[in-house]
Amino acid sequence: MVDDPAQAAAERLAAAARAGGHLALTGGSTPRLAYERAAELQRDWSEATLWWGDERCVGPEHELSNYRLAKEALLDRLEGSPQAVQRIEGERGPAAAAAGYEAALRAAFDASVPRLDLVLLGVGPDGHCASLFPGAPALAEYERLAVGVPEAGLAPWVSRVTLTLPVLTAALEVVFLVTGAEKADAVARAFGESADEAIPASVVAARAASVTVLLDRAAGGL
Ligand code: 6PG
């Protein structure tokens, strides 16, 4: 638990961008401030390649777009743009967008499972991360690198594309950024003493090599 989780996340994003490598961003509302701070800390991202952990099946200008969030809060504020921005083309629909994204991942990484340098994740009140919702079929996917999620398990009720567990858990560094009292129960179940396999965030945290969970007091309340 830290006083300023956004700043702590921004520092990790900026360091990863400075080092160069592959970073996967998250969506939702929590990361906006972290992205703005990261752009202030590190203005040149030309050594980095950007990916996303998930995306809503909407166009890049749509208010629900995770790409749009990153563009407004980060990309438009940089002096050096990332050498590659691997946007998930959600507007193509879940299946086609996931297939295209998986092809981009396979093209960028020789290994069978991409090893991203840093993956930033949020956690939903239900314990989902990326667009891996509790009990969802996507949690059982171990061959594909990305899949479509036709039915979201939580608002916004739009189809999604998500990285699968093999990719999320292969990352060299996973950073969870979670704030607000409405997340306290999910945080307690996801990151408490005993890993709760029913909670996707818990599964990722239990299997990833290096995991940092950044919480404010409210989210860490339980
Ligand atoms: C998404 C995100 C999702 C998010 C959680 C938390 O596309 O919605 O990737 O996994 O991290 O839902 O969202 P908030 O930050 O809005 O609470």
Tab-separated table of C-alpha atoms and ligand atoms in Angstrom:
chain	number	residue	atom	x	y	z
A	1	MET	CA	0.000	0.000	0.000
A	2	VAL	CA	1.446	3.371	-1.069
A	3	ASP	CA	0.277	6.936	-0.731
A	4	ASP	CA	0.487	7.557	-4.474
A	5	PRO	CA	-0.045	4.328	-6.456
A	6	ALA	CA	-0.289	6.227	-9.755
A	7	GLN	CA	3.181	7.669	-9.223
A	8	ALA	CA	4.590	4.280	-8.234
A	9	ALA	CA	3.106	2.724	-11.370
A	10	ALA	CA	4.343	5.640	-13.496
A	11	GLU	CA	7.876	5.114	-12.237
A	12	ARG	CA	7.781	1.461	-13.282
A	13	LEU	CA	6.313	2.287	-16.685
A	14	ALA	CA	8.893	5.023	-17.252
A	15	ALA	CA	11.759	2.723	-16.267
A	16	ALA	CA	10.514	0.005	-18.613
A	17	ALA	CA	10.098	2.500	-21.448
A	18	ARG	CA	13.575	3.887	-20.834
A	19	ALA	CA	15.053	0.390	-20.872
A	20	GLY	CA	13.199	-0.353	-24.088
A	21	GLY	CA	11.246	-3.521	-24.587
A	22	HIS	CA	7.651	-4.630	-24.749
A	23	LEU	CA	5.080	-3.121	-22.405
A	24	ALA	CA	1.386	-4.075	-22.225
A	25	LEU	CA	-0.980	-1.383	-20.952
A	26	THR	CA	-4.312	-1.824	-19.253
A	27	GLY	CA	-7.590	0.002	-19.737
A	28	GLY	CA	-10.402	1.211	-17.532
A	29	SER	CA	-10.287	4.379	-15.467
A	30	THR	CA	-7.558	3.723	-12.890
A	31	PRO	CA	-4.440	4.000	-15.080
A	32	ARG	CA	-5.115	7.459	-16.602
A	33	LEU	CA	-3.155	9.374	-13.950
A	34	ALA	CA	-0.316	6.812	-14.036
A	35	TYR	CA	0.007	7.289	-17.815
A	36	GLU	CA	0.048	11.077	-17.494
A	37	ARG	CA	2.757	10.875	-14.833
A	38	ALA	CA	4.764	8.344	-16.877
A	39	ALA	CA	4.792	10.746	-19.833
A	40	GLU	CA	6.219	13.411	-17.531
A	41	LEU	CA	8.868	11.056	-16.125
A	42	GLN	CA	9.947	9.667	-19.484
A	43	ARG	CA	9.308	11.696	-22.609
A	44	ASP	CA	11.167	9.449	-25.021
A	45	TRP	CA	9.542	6.036	-25.543
A	46	SER	CA	11.270	5.381	-28.857
A	47	GLU	CA	12.939	2.225	-27.537
A	48	ALA	CA	9.628	0.720	-26.388
A	49	THR	CA	6.963	-1.328	-28.121
A	50	LEU	CA	3.427	-0.914	-26.773
A	51	TRP	CA	0.837	-3.643	-26.476
A	52	TRP	CA	-2.438	-3.890	-24.563
A	53	GLY	CA	-3.607	-6.531	-22.130
A	54	ASP	CA	-7.105	-6.169	-23.505
A	55	GLU	CA	-9.356	-3.920	-25.560
A	56	ARG	CA	-13.018	-3.284	-25.993
A	57	CYS	CA	-14.465	-4.091	-29.431
A	58	VAL	CA	-14.933	-0.462	-30.379
A	59	GLY	CA	-13.051	1.922	-32.651
A	60	PRO	CA	-9.929	3.793	-31.521
A	61	GLU	CA	-11.805	7.092	-31.069
A	62	HIS	CA	-14.610	5.536	-29.028
A	63	GLU	CA	-14.872	6.711	-25.423
A	64	LEU	CA	-14.608	3.066	-24.279
A	65	SER	CA	-11.392	2.422	-26.192
A	66	ASN	CA	-8.389	1.459	-24.052
A	67	TYR	CA	-6.210	2.653	-26.934
A	68	ARG	CA	-7.881	6.081	-26.812
A	69	LEU	CA	-7.181	6.281	-23.069
A	70	ALA	CA	-3.479	5.599	-23.661
A	71	LYS	CA	-3.371	8.005	-26.607
A	72	GLU	CA	-4.851	10.874	-24.597
A	73	ALA	CA	-2.994	10.224	-21.329
A	74	LEU	CA	0.344	9.030	-22.684
A	75	LEU	CA	1.078	8.894	-26.417
A	76	ASP	CA	0.001	12.453	-27.206
A	77	ARG	CA	2.246	13.725	-24.396
A	78	LEU	CA	5.467	12.060	-25.499
A	79	GLU	CA	8.368	13.633	-27.384
A	80	GLY	CA	9.612	10.258	-28.639
A	81	SER	CA	6.844	7.936	-29.819
A	82	PRO	CA	7.155	4.195	-29.216
A	83	GLN	CA	8.921	2.376	-32.039
A	84	ALA	CA	5.750	0.308	-32.427
A	85	VAL	CA	2.203	0.700	-31.118
A	86	GLN	CA	0.428	-2.619	-31.478
A	87	ARG	CA	-3.181	-1.471	-31.194
A	88	ILE	CA	-5.817	-4.186	-30.863
A	89	GLU	CA	-8.244	-3.499	-33.727
A	90	GLY	CA	-11.355	-3.998	-31.650
A	91	GLU	CA	-13.562	-2.524	-34.355
A	92	ARG	CA	-13.029	-5.761	-36.352
A	93	GLY	CA	-15.036	-7.691	-33.745
A	94	PRO	CA	-13.736	-10.109	-31.093
A	95	ALA	CA	-12.708	-13.072	-33.258
A	96	ALA	CA	-11.014	-11.169	-36.086
A	97	ALA	CA	-9.382	-8.659	-33.756
A	98	ALA	CA	-8.006	-11.434	-31.549
A	99	ALA	CA	-6.649	-13.298	-34.583
A	100	GLY	CA	-4.952	-10.173	-35.873
A	101	TYR	CA	-3.488	-9.369	-32.484
A	102	GLU	CA	-2.207	-12.902	-32.028
A	103	ALA	CA	-0.549	-12.719	-35.452
A	104	ALA	CA	1.164	-9.463	-34.452
A	105	LEU	CA	2.394	-11.067	-31.217
A	106	ARG	CA	3.729	-14.123	-33.040
A	107	ALA	CA	5.449	-11.912	-35.614
A	108	ALA	CA	7.134	-9.829	-32.905
A	109	PHE	CA	8.365	-12.725	-30.780
A	110	ASP	CA	10.255	-15.772	-32.021
A	111	ALA	CA	9.389	-17.830	-28.961
A	112	SER	CA	6.111	-19.720	-28.899
A	113	VAL	CA	4.951	-17.633	-25.949
A	114	PRO	CA	5.836	-13.927	-26.036
A	115	ARG	CA	7.765	-12.723	-23.009
A	116	LEU	CA	6.631	-9.153	-22.417
A	117	ASP	CA	8.933	-7.037	-20.281
A	118	LEU	CA	6.185	-5.357	-18.279
A	119	VAL	CA	2.439	-5.958	-18.099
A	120	LEU	CA	0.303	-3.397	-16.273
A	121	LEU	CA	-3.026	-4.765	-15.061
A	122	GLY	CA	-6.035	-3.441	-13.191
A	123	VAL	CA	-8.468	-5.538	-11.198
A	124	GLY	CA	-12.230	-5.362	-11.481
A	125	PRO	CA	-14.564	-5.576	-8.469
A	126	ASP	CA	-15.162	-9.215	-9.516
A	127	GLY	CA	-11.424	-9.955	-9.553
A	128	HIS	CA	-11.044	-9.947	-13.345
A	129	CYS	CA	-7.877	-8.672	-14.957
A	130	ALA	CA	-7.445	-7.774	-18.609
A	131	SER	CA	-10.699	-9.224	-19.936
A	132	LEU	CA	-10.347	-12.537	-18.154
A	133	PHE	CA	-13.540	-12.711	-16.117
A	134	PRO	CA	-14.194	-15.260	-13.347
A	135	GLY	CA	-15.408	-18.564	-14.778
A	136	ALA	CA	-14.932	-17.426	-18.372
A	137	PRO	CA	-13.874	-19.886	-21.106
A	138	ALA	CA	-10.893	-17.631	-21.919
A	139	LEU	CA	-9.314	-18.717	-18.620
A	140	ALA	CA	-8.966	-22.249	-19.989
A	141	GLU	CA	-7.187	-21.119	-23.176
A	142	TYR	CA	-3.562	-22.226	-23.188
A	143	GLU	CA	-2.827	-22.405	-26.924
A	144	ARG	CA	-3.988	-19.055	-28.220
A	145	LEU	CA	-2.113	-15.893	-27.237
A	146	ALA	CA	-5.205	-13.698	-27.499
A	147	VAL	CA	-8.901	-14.511	-27.719
A	148	GLY	CA	-12.172	-12.737	-28.313
A	149	VAL	CA	-14.559	-12.337	-25.382
A	150	PRO	CA	-18.035	-11.971	-26.924
A	151	GLU	CA	-19.745	-11.557	-23.542
A	152	ALA	CA	-18.110	-9.192	-21.049
A	153	GLY	CA	-18.525	-10.305	-17.450
A	154	LEU	CA	-18.848	-6.725	-16.215
A	155	ALA	CA	-19.623	-3.276	-17.561
A	156	PRO	CA	-18.847	-1.940	-20.076
A	157	TRP	CA	-21.051	-4.565	-21.717
A	158	VAL	CA	-19.159	-4.708	-24.983
A	159	SER	CA	-17.226	-7.568	-26.531
A	160	ARG	CA	-13.545	-7.644	-25.752
A	161	VAL	CA	-10.191	-9.009	-26.879
A	162	THR	CA	-7.821	-10.236	-24.184
A	163	LEU	CA	-4.376	-11.685	-23.776
A	164	THR	CA	-4.574	-15.203	-22.401
A	165	LEU	CA	-3.026	-16.525	-19.190
A	166	PRO	CA	0.084	-17.977	-20.865
A	167	VAL	CA	1.097	-14.526	-22.084
A	168	LEU	CA	0.185	-12.654	-18.915
A	169	THR	CA	2.032	-15.138	-16.704
A	170	ALA	CA	5.128	-15.281	-18.933
A	171	ALA	CA	5.818	-11.557	-18.481
A	172	LEU	CA	9.079	-10.641	-16.802
A	173	GLU	CA	7.235	-8.150	-14.588
A	174	VAL	CA	3.525	-7.845	-13.767
A	175	VAL	CA	2.312	-4.678	-12.041
A	176	PHE	CA	-1.226	-4.499	-10.667
A	177	LEU	CA	-2.569	-0.987	-10.046
A	178	VAL	CA	-5.719	-1.015	-7.913
A	179	THR	CA	-7.401	1.857	-6.084
A	180	GLY	CA	-10.724	2.504	-4.373
A	181	ALA	CA	-12.791	0.856	-1.661
A	182	GLU	CA	-14.955	-0.922	-4.235
A	183	LYS	CA	-11.921	-3.105	-5.047
A	184	ALA	CA	-11.067	-4.072	-1.456
A	185	ASP	CA	-12.910	-7.398	-1.523
A	186	ALA	CA	-11.442	-8.417	-4.893
A	187	VAL	CA	-7.964	-7.396	-3.692
A	188	ALA	CA	-8.320	-9.440	-0.489
A	189	ARG	CA	-9.405	-12.499	-2.500
A	190	ALA	CA	-6.835	-12.007	-5.245
A	191	PHE	CA	-3.757	-11.183	-3.215
A	192	GLY	CA	-4.479	-12.623	0.215
A	193	GLU	CA	-2.541	-15.486	1.800
A	194	SER	CA	-4.177	-18.270	-0.175
A	195	ALA	CA	-4.427	-17.829	-3.940
A	196	ASP	CA	-8.045	-18.102	-5.036
A	197	GLU	CA	-8.055	-19.901	-8.386
A	198	ALA	CA	-11.564	-18.566	-9.013
A	199	ILE	CA	-10.151	-15.053	-9.196
A	200	PRO	CA	-8.272	-14.367	-12.458
A	201	ALA	CA	-6.036	-11.720	-10.872
A	202	SER	CA	-5.072	-14.274	-8.222
A	203	VAL	CA	-4.156	-16.844	-10.871
A	204	VAL	CA	-1.901	-14.357	-12.675
A	205	ALA	CA	-0.295	-13.183	-9.418
A	206	ALA	CA	0.369	-16.771	-8.331
A	207	ARG	CA	2.035	-17.804	-11.613
A	208	ALA	CA	3.945	-14.731	-12.828
A	209	ALA	CA	7.650	-14.497	-12.053
A	210	SER	CA	7.715	-10.988	-10.605
A	211	VAL	CA	4.532	-9.362	-9.326
A	212	THR	CA	4.069	-5.923	-7.798
A	213	VAL	CA	0.653	-4.956	-6.422
A	214	LEU	CA	0.224	-1.210	-5.982
A	215	LEU	CA	-2.722	-0.289	-3.762
A	216	ASP	CA	-4.092	2.780	-2.088
A	217	ARG	CA	-5.349	2.398	1.494
A	218	ALA	CA	-8.949	1.975	0.370
A	219	ALA	CA	-8.238	-0.878	-2.014
A	220	GLY	CA	-5.973	-2.514	0.575
A	221	GLY	CA	-8.511	-2.026	3.360
A	222	LEU	CA	-9.267	-5.733	3.834
B	1	6PG	C1	-10.731	-2.989	-19.156
B	1	6PG	C2	-9.517	-3.171	-18.305
B	1	6PG	C3	-9.933	-3.916	-17.080
B	1	6PG	C4	-9.687	-2.980	-15.933
B	1	6PG	C5	-10.533	-3.352	-14.753
B	1	6PG	C6	-10.471	-2.230	-13.720
B	1	6PG	O1	-10.623	-3.075	-20.378
B	1	6PG	O2	-11.771	-2.681	-18.556
B	1	6PG	O3	-8.442	-3.645	-18.930
B	1	6PG	O4	-9.293	-5.135	-16.875
B	1	6PG	O5	-8.313	-2.993	-15.584
B	1	6PG	O6	-11.862	-3.500	-15.213
B	1	6PG	O7	-11.035	-1.091	-14.326
B	1	6PG	P1	-11.073	0.325	-13.574
B	1	6PG	O8	-9.674	0.804	-13.532
B	1	6PG	O9	-11.949	1.171	-14.456
B	1	6PG	O10	-11.652	0.062	-12.209
